[in-house]
Coordinates of C-alpha atoms in Angstrom, one line a residue:
Chain A
M1 CA 98.6 -103.5 -26.4
N2 CA 99.6 -102.1 -29.8
V3 CA 96.9 -100.4 -32.5
C4 CA 96.4 -103.8 -34.6
K5 CA 95.7 -105.5 -32.3
L6 CA 93.1 -103.4 -30.1
I7 CA 91.4 -103.2 -33.3
L8 CA 91.3 -106.8 -33.6
K9 CA 90.4 -107.6 -30.8
E10 CA 87.4 -104.5 -31.8
I11 CA 86.4 -105.8 -34.6
A12 CA 85.5 -109.2 -32.4
H13 CA 84.0 -107.7 -29.9
R14 CA 81.0 -105.7 -32.4
K15 CA 81.6 -107.5 -34.7
I16 CA 77.9 -106.3 -36.6
N17 CA 79.7 -103.3 -36.5
F18 CA 82.2 -105.2 -38.7
A19 CA 79.6 -106.7 -40.6
M20 CA 77.6 -103.5 -41.9
G21 CA 81.0 -102.0 -42.7
V22 CA 81.7 -105.2 -44.8
V23 CA 77.9 -105.3 -46.8
A24 CA 78.0 -101.8 -47.2
V25 CA 81.8 -102.3 -49.0
S26 CA 80.4 -105.4 -50.3
T27 CA 78.5 -104.2 -52.0
A28 CA 79.7 -101.2 -54.3
V29 CA 82.3 -103.7 -55.4
A30 CA 80.5 -106.1 -55.8
L31 CA 78.0 -103.9 -58.4
L32 CA 80.9 -102.2 -60.0
V33 CA 82.4 -105.4 -60.7
A34 CA 79.3 -107.6 -62.2
F35 CA 78.8 -104.1 -64.7
I36 CA 82.6 -104.1 -65.3
T37 CA 83.0 -107.6 -66.0
S38 CA 79.9 -108.4 -68.3
G39 CA 80.4 -105.2 -69.9
Q40 CA 84.2 -106.6 -71.1
A41 CA 82.2 -110.0 -71.8
Y42 CA 79.7 -107.7 -74.1
R43 CA 82.2 -106.3 -75.7
R44 CA 84.5 -109.5 -76.3
E45 CA 81.5 -111.1 -78.0
T46 CA 80.5 -107.8 -80.1
R47 CA 83.5 -108.2 -81.4
R48 CA 83.2 -112.4 -81.7
I49 CA 79.9 -111.9 -83.6
M50 CA 81.6 -109.6 -86.2
R51 CA 84.2 -112.2 -86.9
D52 CA 82.2 -115.5 -86.3
M53 CA 78.7 -114.6 -87.5
G54 CA 80.5 -112.1 -90.8
Q55 CA 81.7 -108.9 -91.4
N56 CA 80.4 -107.5 -94.4
L57 CA 82.8 -106.0 -96.2
R58 CA 82.7 -103.4 -99.4
I59 CA 85.5 -102.8 -100.9
I60 CA 85.8 -99.5 -103.1
P61 CA 88.8 -97.5 -104.5
K62 CA 90.8 -95.4 -102.0
E63 CA 90.0 -91.6 -103.4
T64 CA 86.2 -92.7 -103.1
T65 CA 85.3 -89.6 -100.6
M66 CA 82.7 -91.2 -97.7
D67 CA 80.1 -87.6 -98.2
E68 CA 79.7 -88.9 -101.8
F69 CA 79.1 -92.1 -101.1
W70 CA 77.1 -92.2 -98.7
T71 CA 75.5 -89.9 -100.2
Q72 CA 75.4 -91.7 -103.9
G73 CA 75.3 -95.4 -102.4
F74 CA 78.2 -96.1 -104.5
S75 CA 81.6 -94.3 -105.4
S76 CA 82.0 -92.3 -108.2
H77 CA 85.7 -93.8 -108.4
T78 CA 87.3 -96.8 -110.5
M79 CA 89.8 -100.1 -110.1
P80 CA 90.2 -102.5 -112.1
E81 CA 88.1 -106.0 -112.3
D82 CA 90.9 -108.1 -111.5
Y83 CA 91.0 -107.0 -107.5
V84 CA 88.0 -109.6 -107.4
Y85 CA 90.3 -111.9 -108.3
K86 CA 93.2 -111.2 -106.2
F87 CA 90.5 -110.4 -102.7
A88 CA 89.0 -114.1 -104.0
N89 CA 92.6 -116.1 -103.8
L90 CA 93.4 -114.1 -100.0
K91 CA 95.2 -116.5 -98.3
G92 CA 93.5 -115.5 -94.2
Y93 CA 90.0 -114.7 -95.8
S94 CA 87.2 -116.6 -96.5
Y95 CA 83.6 -115.3 -97.1
T96 CA 80.7 -116.9 -98.5
H97 CA 79.9 -114.8 -101.2
L98 CA 81.9 -112.5 -103.1
T99 CA 80.3 -109.8 -105.8
A100 CA 82.1 -107.4 -108.1
T101 CA 79.7 -104.3 -109.4
L102 CA 80.2 -100.9 -111.3
Q103 CA 77.7 -98.7 -111.3
R104 CA 76.9 -95.1 -112.3
R105 CA 74.1 -92.4 -112.3
V106 CA 72.9 -91.0 -115.7
E107 CA 70.6 -89.7 -117.5
W108 CA 68.7 -92.0 -119.7
K109 CA 65.7 -90.8 -121.9
G110 CA 65.3 -88.1 -119.7
R111 CA 65.4 -89.2 -116.7
T112 CA 67.9 -90.3 -113.8
V113 CA 69.0 -94.3 -113.4
I114 CA 71.1 -95.7 -112.1
L115 CA 73.0 -98.5 -114.1
T116 CA 74.6 -100.9 -112.1
G117 CA 76.7 -104.2 -114.1
I118 CA 77.2 -106.8 -111.5
L119 CA 79.9 -110.1 -112.2
P120 CA 78.3 -113.3 -111.6
E121 CA 79.2 -113.8 -108.6
V122 CA 82.4 -115.5 -107.1
L123 CA 82.2 -118.6 -104.9
P124 CA 85.4 -120.0 -102.8
L125 CA 86.0 -123.4 -104.1
D126 CA 84.2 -125.3 -101.0
K127 CA 81.2 -123.8 -101.8
R128 CA 80.5 -123.8 -105.1
H129 CA 77.3 -125.8 -104.8
Q130 CA 75.9 -123.0 -102.8
S131 CA 73.4 -120.9 -104.7
P132 CA 74.7 -117.4 -105.3
M133 CA 73.0 -114.5 -103.2
T134 CA 72.3 -112.4 -106.2
F135 CA 70.7 -113.1 -108.7
S136 CA 73.0 -113.9 -112.0
V137 CA 72.7 -111.9 -115.3
Q138 CA 73.8 -112.9 -118.3
P139 CA 75.2 -110.9 -121.0
G140 CA 72.6 -109.0 -123.2
D141 CA 70.3 -109.7 -120.1
A142 CA 69.0 -106.5 -118.4
Y143 CA 66.9 -106.7 -115.4
V144 CA 65.0 -103.0 -114.6
G145 CA 63.9 -102.0 -111.5
Y146 CA 60.4 -101.2 -110.6
E147 CA 59.6 -97.5 -111.0
V148 CA 62.1 -97.2 -114.8
A149 CA 60.2 -100.2 -115.8
N150 CA 56.6 -98.5 -114.6
I151 CA 57.8 -94.9 -116.4
F152 CA 59.2 -96.2 -119.8
K153 CA 56.5 -98.9 -119.8
M154 CA 59.1 -101.6 -119.9
K155 CA 58.0 -105.6 -119.7
A156 CA 59.9 -108.4 -119.9
G157 CA 60.9 -109.7 -123.0
E158 CA 60.9 -106.6 -124.3
A159 CA 64.2 -105.1 -126.7
V160 CA 65.6 -102.3 -125.1
D161 CA 68.5 -99.8 -126.0
I162 CA 70.9 -98.3 -123.6
F163 CA 73.1 -96.1 -125.0
D164 CA 73.3 -97.4 -128.8
N165 CA 73.7 -101.2 -126.7
P166 CA 71.2 -103.6 -127.2
F167 CA 68.9 -105.0 -124.2
T168 CA 66.1 -107.6 -123.8
V169 CA 64.5 -107.2 -120.5
K170 CA 64.8 -110.6 -118.6
K171 CA 62.7 -109.3 -115.3
V172 CA 61.2 -106.3 -113.8
L173 CA 61.9 -106.2 -110.1
S174 CA 59.2 -105.4 -108.0
E175 CA 58.9 -102.7 -105.3
T176 CA 61.5 -102.4 -103.2
G177 CA 60.6 -98.5 -101.9
S178 CA 65.3 -97.6 -102.6
K179 CA 67.2 -96.9 -104.7
D180 CA 67.0 -100.3 -106.4
D181 CA 63.7 -99.0 -108.3
I182 CA 65.2 -97.1 -110.2
R183 CA 68.4 -99.6 -111.3
I184 CA 68.9 -100.9 -114.5
Y185 CA 70.8 -104.1 -113.9
S186 CA 72.8 -106.4 -116.5
H187 CA 76.1 -108.0 -117.0
L188 CA 79.4 -106.6 -115.8
H189 CA 81.4 -106.3 -119.0
D190 CA 78.2 -104.8 -120.5
I191 CA 78.1 -101.8 -118.4
Q192 CA 81.6 -101.1 -119.0
K193 CA 80.5 -101.0 -122.6
V194 CA 77.8 -98.6 -122.2
L195 CA 80.0 -96.3 -119.4
D196 CA 83.1 -96.5 -121.8
L197 CA 85.3 -98.4 -118.9
P198 CA 86.5 -101.6 -119.9
G199 CA 87.8 -103.3 -117.2
Q200 CA 86.6 -101.2 -114.4
I201 CA 84.4 -101.7 -111.4
N202 CA 83.8 -99.3 -108.5
E203 CA 82.8 -102.4 -105.5
I204 CA 83.5 -105.6 -104.1
K205 CA 80.8 -106.5 -101.6
A206 CA 82.3 -109.3 -99.5
L207 CA 79.2 -111.1 -97.4
E208 CA 79.7 -113.4 -94.5
C209 CA 83.2 -112.6 -94.4
L210 CA 85.8 -114.2 -92.1
C211 CA 88.8 -113.0 -91.1
L212 CA 91.6 -115.1 -89.8
I213 CA 93.8 -113.6 -87.4
E214 CA 97.0 -113.8 -85.4
S215 CA 96.1 -114.0 -81.2
S216 CA 98.5 -110.7 -81.7
D217 CA 95.3 -108.9 -84.0
K218 CA 92.7 -109.7 -82.4
D219 CA 92.0 -107.0 -80.1
I220 CA 92.2 -104.6 -83.2
D221 CA 89.0 -102.9 -84.2
P222 CA 88.2 -105.3 -87.7
R223 CA 87.2 -102.8 -89.9
V224 CA 90.9 -101.4 -89.0
L225 CA 92.1 -105.3 -89.7
A226 CA 90.4 -105.7 -92.2
Q227 CA 91.9 -102.6 -94.3
K228 CA 96.0 -103.9 -92.7
Q229 CA 95.0 -107.0 -94.4
L230 CA 94.0 -105.8 -98.1
D231 CA 96.9 -103.4 -97.6
K232 CA 99.3 -106.4 -98.7
I233 CA 96.8 -106.7 -101.8
L234 CA 95.0 -104.1 -102.8
P235 CA 96.4 -101.5 -102.2
E236 CA 94.6 -99.4 -103.9
A237 CA 91.3 -100.3 -102.3
K238 CA 89.3 -99.0 -98.8
V239 CA 86.8 -101.1 -96.5
V240 CA 83.9 -100.1 -95.7
M241 CA 82.3 -102.2 -93.0
L242 CA 78.4 -102.9 -92.6
Q243 CA 78.0 -102.7 -89.1
G244 CA 74.0 -103.9 -89.1
I245 CA 74.5 -106.0 -85.8
A246 CA 77.8 -104.2 -84.7
K247 CA 76.4 -101.2 -84.7
I248 CA 72.7 -102.2 -82.7
R249 CA 75.1 -104.0 -80.0
E250 CA 77.3 -100.7 -79.5
Q251 CA 73.9 -98.6 -79.1
Q252 CA 73.4 -101.4 -76.6
R253 CA 76.2 -101.4 -74.6
A254 CA 76.6 -97.1 -74.5
A255 CA 72.7 -97.2 -73.6
M256 CA 73.8 -99.8 -70.7
E257 CA 77.1 -98.0 -69.7
G258 CA 74.8 -94.8 -69.3
Y259 CA 72.7 -96.6 -66.8
L260 CA 75.7 -97.8 -64.9
A261 CA 76.9 -94.5 -65.1
F262 CA 73.4 -93.2 -63.6
I263 CA 73.4 -95.8 -61.3
M264 CA 76.8 -96.2 -60.1
P265 CA 77.1 -93.1 -57.9
V266 CA 73.8 -93.5 -56.4
I267 CA 74.9 -96.5 -55.5
L268 CA 78.4 -95.4 -54.4
V269 CA 76.7 -92.2 -52.6
V270 CA 74.1 -95.2 -50.2
C271 CA 77.9 -97.4 -49.7
G272 CA 79.8 -94.7 -48.6
A273 CA 77.0 -93.1 -46.6
W274 CA 76.2 -96.1 -44.4
I275 CA 79.0 -96.9 -44.0
A276 CA 79.5 -93.2 -42.3
V277 CA 76.1 -94.0 -40.0
S278 CA 77.7 -97.5 -39.0
T279 CA 81.1 -95.8 -38.4
M280 CA 79.3 -93.2 -36.3
M281 CA 77.5 -95.9 -34.7
N282 CA 81.0 -97.4 -33.2
V283 CA 82.3 -93.9 -32.5
R284 CA 79.5 -93.7 -30.1
D285 CA 79.4 -97.1 -28.9
R286 CA 83.4 -95.8 -28.1
R287 CA 83.1 -92.5 -26.4
Q288 CA 84.2 -93.9 -22.9
E289 CA 86.8 -96.1 -24.5
I290 CA 88.0 -92.8 -27.0
G291 CA 88.1 -90.8 -23.0
I292 CA 90.3 -93.2 -21.1
I293 CA 92.4 -93.5 -24.4
R294 CA 93.2 -90.2 -24.0
A295 CA 93.5 -89.7 -20.6
L296 CA 96.1 -91.9 -20.4
G297 CA 97.5 -90.1 -22.7
H298 CA 97.3 -91.0 -26.0
N299 CA 97.1 -88.9 -28.9
S300 CA 94.3 -87.9 -31.4
T301 CA 96.5 -89.9 -33.7
K302 CA 95.6 -93.5 -31.8
I303 CA 92.5 -92.8 -31.9
A304 CA 91.9 -91.9 -35.2
V305 CA 94.4 -94.7 -36.1
L306 CA 92.0 -97.0 -34.3
F307 CA 89.3 -96.0 -36.5
L308 CA 90.8 -95.4 -39.4
G309 CA 92.5 -99.0 -39.4
K310 CA 89.5 -100.9 -38.4
S311 CA 87.8 -98.6 -42.3
L312 CA 90.7 -99.7 -43.9
L313 CA 90.5 -103.3 -42.9
I314 CA 86.9 -103.7 -43.9
G315 CA 87.5 -102.0 -47.2
L316 CA 89.8 -104.8 -47.7
V317 CA 87.4 -107.7 -46.0
A318 CA 85.0 -106.2 -48.6
A319 CA 86.9 -106.5 -51.2
F320 CA 88.1 -109.7 -51.9
I321 CA 84.3 -110.0 -50.8
G322 CA 82.8 -107.7 -52.9
Y323 CA 84.8 -108.7 -55.9
F324 CA 84.2 -112.8 -56.1
A325 CA 80.2 -111.8 -55.1
G326 CA 80.4 -109.5 -58.5
T327 CA 82.0 -112.1 -60.6
A328 CA 79.3 -114.6 -59.7
L329 CA 76.6 -112.2 -59.8
A330 CA 78.0 -111.5 -63.7
L331 CA 78.3 -114.9 -64.6
K332 CA 75.0 -115.7 -63.3
Y333 CA 73.0 -112.6 -64.4
G334 CA 75.4 -111.5 -66.9
P335 CA 73.9 -112.9 -70.2
E336 CA 70.5 -112.1 -69.1
I337 CA 71.2 -108.9 -68.7
F338 CA 73.3 -107.5 -71.6
K339 CA 72.2 -110.2 -73.7
V340 CA 75.7 -112.1 -74.1
T341 CA 76.3 -115.6 -73.9
A342 CA 77.8 -117.2 -70.8
K343 CA 80.9 -118.6 -72.4
A344 CA 81.9 -115.0 -73.2
I345 CA 81.8 -114.1 -69.3
K346 CA 85.0 -115.0 -67.4
P347 CA 87.5 -113.1 -64.1
E348 CA 88.4 -110.3 -65.4
Y349 CA 91.2 -110.5 -62.4
G350 CA 93.1 -107.1 -62.8
L351 CA 89.7 -106.2 -60.9
L352 CA 90.6 -107.7 -57.9
T353 CA 93.9 -105.8 -58.1
W354 CA 91.7 -102.5 -58.3
A355 CA 89.4 -103.5 -55.7
V356 CA 92.3 -104.2 -53.1
I357 CA 93.0 -100.5 -53.7
V358 CA 89.7 -98.4 -53.5
A359 CA 88.0 -100.5 -51.4
P360 CA 90.1 -99.8 -48.3
L361 CA 90.5 -96.5 -49.6
F362 CA 87.0 -95.5 -50.3
A363 CA 86.1 -97.0 -46.7
A364 CA 88.1 -94.5 -45.1
I365 CA 87.3 -91.8 -46.7
S366 CA 83.8 -92.7 -46.1
S367 CA 84.8 -93.1 -42.3
F368 CA 86.5 -89.4 -42.5
I369 CA 84.0 -87.5 -40.5
P370 CA 82.3 -89.6 -37.9
V371 CA 86.7 -90.3 -36.9
T372 CA 86.8 -86.5 -37.7
I373 CA 84.0 -86.5 -34.7
A374 CA 85.8 -89.4 -32.2
V375 CA 89.1 -87.2 -32.6
T376 CA 87.6 -83.7 -31.2
Q377 CA 84.7 -85.3 -29.1
D378 CA 85.9 -83.8 -25.0
P379 CA 86.8 -86.9 -22.9
A380 CA 86.4 -84.6 -19.8
N381 CA 83.1 -84.9 -20.7
T382 CA 82.3 -88.5 -21.9
L383 CA 84.2 -89.3 -19.0
R384 CA 81.6 -88.1 -16.3
E385 CA 79.0 -90.5 -18.0
G386 CA 77.4 -93.3 -16.7
Chain B
M1 CA 104.2 -80.5 -6.4
V2 CA 100.9 -79.0 -8.2
T3 CA 99.9 -74.8 -8.4
L4 CA 97.1 -73.6 -9.1
E5 CA 96.9 -70.0 -9.9
S6 CA 93.4 -67.9 -10.4
V7 CA 92.0 -70.5 -12.3
A8 CA 88.2 -70.2 -13.9
K9 CA 86.6 -72.1 -15.8
T10 CA 83.4 -71.0 -17.8
Y11 CA 81.1 -73.4 -20.1
Q12 CA 78.8 -71.4 -22.9
T13 CA 75.5 -72.9 -23.1
S14 CA 72.5 -72.0 -24.8
Q15 CA 71.7 -70.8 -21.7
G16 CA 74.1 -68.3 -21.4
Q17 CA 77.4 -68.9 -19.1
I18 CA 78.5 -71.3 -16.2
R19 CA 80.4 -70.1 -14.4
A20 CA 81.9 -74.1 -12.8
L21 CA 85.3 -72.8 -11.5
E22 CA 85.6 -69.3 -9.8
N23 CA 89.2 -68.1 -8.7
I24 CA 90.9 -71.3 -8.1
N25 CA 93.6 -71.1 -5.6
L26 CA 95.4 -74.3 -4.8
H27 CA 98.7 -74.9 -3.8
I28 CA 99.2 -79.4 -3.2
D29 CA 103.0 -80.9 -2.2
K30 CA 104.1 -84.2 -3.1
G31 CA 103.1 -86.6 -0.6
E32 CA 99.7 -85.0 -0.1
F33 CA 96.5 -86.7 -0.1
V34 CA 93.9 -84.1 -1.1
V35 CA 90.2 -84.7 -0.9
I36 CA 88.1 -82.5 -2.5
R37 CA 84.6 -82.4 -1.2
G38 CA 81.6 -80.9 -2.1
P39 CA 77.7 -81.6 -4.1
S40 CA 76.9 -82.3 -6.6
G41 CA 77.4 -79.8 -9.6
S42 CA 79.7 -77.9 -7.4
G43 CA 82.7 -78.4 -10.2
K44 CA 84.3 -81.7 -8.5
T45 CA 85.0 -83.5 -12.0
T46 CA 85.2 -80.3 -13.3
L47 CA 88.6 -79.5 -11.0
L48 CA 90.2 -82.4 -11.5
M49 CA 89.6 -82.7 -15.0
T50 CA 91.6 -79.4 -15.0
I51 CA 94.0 -80.2 -12.7
G52 CA 94.4 -84.0 -14.9
T53 CA 95.3 -81.5 -18.0
M54 CA 92.0 -82.7 -19.9
L55 CA 90.6 -79.4 -19.5
K56 CA 91.7 -76.5 -20.5
P57 CA 91.0 -73.6 -18.2
S58 CA 89.4 -70.6 -19.1
S59 CA 91.5 -68.4 -17.4
G60 CA 94.8 -69.0 -14.7
N61 CA 97.4 -71.0 -14.6
V62 CA 98.2 -74.6 -13.7
M63 CA 101.8 -76.1 -12.8
F64 CA 103.4 -79.3 -12.4
D65 CA 106.4 -77.9 -10.7
D66 CA 107.5 -75.2 -13.1
T67 CA 106.0 -76.6 -16.2
N68 CA 102.9 -74.7 -17.2
V69 CA 100.8 -77.9 -18.5
Y70 CA 98.3 -75.7 -20.4
K71 CA 101.2 -74.0 -22.0
L72 CA 102.2 -77.2 -23.9
S73 CA 101.2 -78.5 -27.0
V74 CA 98.1 -80.9 -27.5
S75 CA 100.3 -83.9 -27.9
A76 CA 103.8 -82.8 -25.6
R77 CA 100.5 -82.3 -22.5
A78 CA 99.1 -85.9 -23.6
L79 CA 102.3 -87.0 -23.5
F80 CA 102.7 -85.2 -19.9
R81 CA 99.5 -86.4 -19.0
G82 CA 100.4 -90.2 -19.9
R83 CA 104.2 -90.6 -18.2
N84 CA 102.9 -88.0 -14.8
I85 CA 99.3 -88.8 -14.0
G86 CA 96.9 -91.2 -13.8
F87 CA 93.0 -91.5 -13.7
V88 CA 90.9 -93.4 -11.3
F89 CA 86.8 -93.1 -12.1
Q90 CA 83.8 -94.0 -10.6
M91 CA 82.6 -96.3 -13.0
F92 CA 85.4 -97.5 -14.3
H93 CA 85.8 -97.4 -17.7
L94 CA 88.4 -100.9 -18.6
I95 CA 87.9 -101.7 -22.1
P96 CA 85.1 -104.5 -21.8
Y97 CA 87.0 -106.5 -24.9
L98 CA 90.6 -106.4 -23.6
T99 CA 91.8 -109.1 -20.8
L100 CA 93.0 -106.9 -17.9
A101 CA 96.3 -107.6 -18.4
E102 CA 95.5 -106.1 -22.2
N103 CA 93.4 -103.1 -19.8
V104 CA 96.5 -102.2 -18.1
L105 CA 98.6 -102.1 -20.5
L106 CA 96.6 -100.0 -22.7
A107 CA 98.0 -97.3 -20.6
R108 CA 101.8 -97.9 -22.1
M109 CA 103.6 -95.3 -23.3
R110 CA 105.5 -96.2 -26.4
N111 CA 108.4 -93.9 -25.8
N112 CA 108.9 -94.5 -22.0
G113 CA 112.2 -96.4 -22.1
K114 CA 113.1 -99.9 -22.1
T115 CA 110.4 -100.6 -19.2
D116 CA 109.5 -104.2 -19.1
Y117 CA 106.1 -103.0 -19.4
Y118 CA 104.7 -106.9 -19.3
D119 CA 106.4 -107.6 -16.0
K120 CA 104.9 -104.7 -14.6
A121 CA 101.7 -105.0 -15.4
N122 CA 101.2 -108.7 -14.0
E123 CA 103.6 -107.1 -11.1
L124 CA 100.8 -104.5 -10.0
L125 CA 98.0 -106.7 -10.8
E126 CA 99.4 -109.1 -8.8
R127 CA 100.4 -106.5 -6.0
L128 CA 96.5 -105.3 -6.2
G129 CA 95.5 -109.0 -5.6
L130 CA 94.2 -109.4 -9.0
G131 CA 97.1 -112.0 -9.8
D132 CA 94.7 -114.9 -10.4
R133 CA 92.0 -112.7 -13.0
I134 CA 95.2 -111.3 -15.3
F135 CA 93.4 -113.5 -18.1
H136 CA 89.7 -111.9 -17.4
R137 CA 87.4 -109.6 -19.0
P138 CA 85.7 -106.7 -17.2
A139 CA 82.5 -108.0 -17.2
Q140 CA 83.6 -111.2 -15.2
L141 CA 84.9 -109.0 -12.5
S142 CA 83.1 -107.9 -9.1
A143 CA 83.0 -103.9 -8.9
G144 CA 86.2 -104.0 -6.9
E145 CA 88.3 -106.1 -8.4
K146 CA 87.1 -104.2 -11.7
Q147 CA 88.2 -100.5 -9.6
R148 CA 91.1 -102.3 -8.3
A149 CA 91.9 -103.5 -12.2
A150 CA 92.1 -99.6 -12.9
I151 CA 94.5 -98.6 -9.9
A152 CA 97.1 -100.8 -11.8
R153 CA 96.1 -99.1 -15.0
A154 CA 96.7 -95.9 -13.5
L155 CA 99.9 -97.2 -11.7
L156 CA 102.0 -98.3 -14.3
N157 CA 103.6 -95.9 -15.9
G158 CA 104.7 -94.6 -12.4
P159 CA 102.8 -92.0 -12.2
K160 CA 103.5 -88.6 -9.7
I161 CA 99.6 -88.2 -9.4
L162 CA 96.6 -90.2 -8.9
L163 CA 93.4 -88.4 -9.7
A164 CA 90.6 -90.4 -8.7
D165 CA 87.1 -88.9 -9.5
E166 CA 84.6 -90.7 -6.4
P167 CA 86.3 -93.9 -6.5
T168 CA 84.8 -95.9 -4.2
G169 CA 81.1 -94.7 -5.3
N170 CA 80.1 -97.6 -6.4
L171 CA 81.7 -100.1 -3.8
D172 CA 80.5 -101.3 -0.9
A173 CA 82.3 -100.6 2.3
E174 CA 84.9 -103.0 2.2
N175 CA 86.2 -102.4 -0.9
A176 CA 85.9 -98.5 -0.8
A177 CA 88.2 -99.5 2.4
E178 CA 90.1 -101.4 0.0
V179 CA 90.8 -98.8 -2.5
V180 CA 91.1 -95.8 0.2
R181 CA 94.1 -98.2 1.2
Y182 CA 95.8 -98.6 -2.2
L183 CA 95.3 -94.5 -2.8
R184 CA 97.1 -93.9 1.0
G185 CA 99.9 -97.3 0.3
F186 CA 100.4 -94.8 -2.6
Q187 CA 101.0 -91.7 -1.5
A188 CA 103.2 -92.9 1.4
N189 CA 106.0 -93.9 -1.5
G190 CA 105.8 -89.9 -2.2
G191 CA 102.9 -89.9 -5.0
I192 CA 100.4 -86.9 -5.0
V193 CA 96.6 -88.4 -4.4
I194 CA 93.4 -85.8 -5.3
L195 CA 90.1 -87.4 -4.8
A196 CA 86.7 -86.2 -5.5
T197 CA 84.1 -87.4 -3.6
H198 CA 81.2 -86.5 -1.5
G199 CA 81.8 -89.3 0.2
D200 CA 83.3 -89.4 4.2
Q201 CA 85.1 -92.5 4.4
A202 CA 88.4 -91.0 2.3
E203 CA 88.6 -87.5 4.1
K204 CA 90.1 -89.6 7.0
S205 CA 93.1 -90.3 4.7
A206 CA 93.7 -86.9 3.5
N207 CA 96.1 -84.3 5.0
K208 CA 94.1 -81.8 3.2
I209 CA 90.5 -81.6 2.6
V210 CA 89.3 -78.8 -0.4
S211 CA 85.7 -77.7 -0.1
L212 CA 84.2 -76.7 -2.6
K213 CA 81.0 -74.5 -3.6
K214 CA 79.5 -73.2 -7.3
G215 CA 82.9 -73.8 -7.8
L216 CA 84.1 -71.5 -5.1
I217 CA 86.7 -72.9 -2.6
E218 CA 84.6 -72.2 0.4
K219 CA 87.4 -73.5 2.7
V220 CA 91.1 -75.5 2.9
Q221 CA 90.7 -77.7 5.8
V222 CA 94.6 -79.2 6.8
Q223 CA 94.4 -82.1 9.2
E224 CA 96.8 -84.5 10.5
T225 CA 96.8 -88.2 9.4
G226 CA 100.7 -88.9 8.9
A227 CA 100.5 -89.9 6.5
K228 CA 102.2 -86.9 4.2
T229 CA 105.7 -88.0 4.3

């Protein structure tokens, strides 16, 4: 009568006990699989959104220090204006709007203003019919920020002199509550002249940028990928990515993972305790069986193998059930909980391998104390019992 | 032969010490049928389990020929028990989800040479009148049939000693007599039978009757039955 046969026959005899164990381990596996599958889909979709719904790139001179950039909102270094045309012609990139700017903070008439030169938006050929996103400033015109106009009592149509360069105020802009209120916008070439920086810009903004990527690049961070591609034609520039949507989603994902990190240990402890109790009940039911097996001359190892073997089998069965149940849960509820599209969720087959290895071990470890009790039971006592 | 030298067994409980056996000295020869009798709580089962290598005495020695069984390691003792001792219990202790044949085969010792256990199990069950019940489960048998199956299990490895703890306790007179008859058959072939009981039927077949009272041997009666070889 070999051990495997004994285990299988006992399982067939005590189906409910076996089923209880399988349910406990399956639950733990299913929840883990569901969370991980949904989480992976979430990550994939965040990237897809970044790519498909448009990355907003800011291309700035390579020497720019980021602390200064984020403090000022622009770089104090410059790069050639023709970079914007190189970018516009870059194969593998498409965009909806492309602007080049030159910005500088200056003291004018005793007040701080940001002179902002804007090149008329470069639109892709197939999108030339679209309206530009930013306003197009004609040479000689100035668009004045709300606060600047307020301080100097400017009105549309007025003539204004900026460092010995004549401009006409085309429009006073509405209050925005941001740095834009202290800007004076003009044509790029006019501001280049005012600042004595001919042919220079300090930023290119590419909006709703789509990146055509090769399959080998699909798992690379989008910012790194963009830099890699730009290095080929704009070696003196670097990329800043407006993470907007991705940042929010990343925060959401971090929050979800935080919940997972809290809930999963609780689930594992509960399921582990459930297995331990179920095994203990099995040990109690079989105490006379254990006694007679010992009386027949079999040692503790055989007793341990009978119970641990059953636990391993429980884990193995539960691994498959839990994996498929977890995947189904992810497909059904993942879109709602993780805010992803159903298409993004797909089975993670690697998790099945993980489940097949870990679930039996989990079941065996959870059964350890009851098995120890079984092995150390005094057969002389149990065999006296009626 | 089996020799007990100053064997004592004391249990520690929350109410204090319980002396289950005290100063037991006993010698049992090959081919003897020994009945251990006494009222409930006299130490019969304790003595049987001690002889059966299942309950280590608090003091004293249990010798099987020249082997002091409680000096062996736990696993060596288990192996010794499996090869040399067969047990029969009042409650049969058959595994409910195994067939009769499988219950008997449970006693199979892996490293016992080339014994063909399947044939032997079938032969034993046939001999005990259970040849047509081999594939039946214990729940489908009568009490007498279950006890005979338990005897078959006890005999599978060809033991030298059969220990029976009130084997007829749950049987009617006819089945009880049949069980005693099988035990006598074992004894007739040179085996030692040690039977604990507070009944009287088995005593007629015994060479030696050991009376226990409160863990002490009160007396040892030797009687002529013509059963000893």
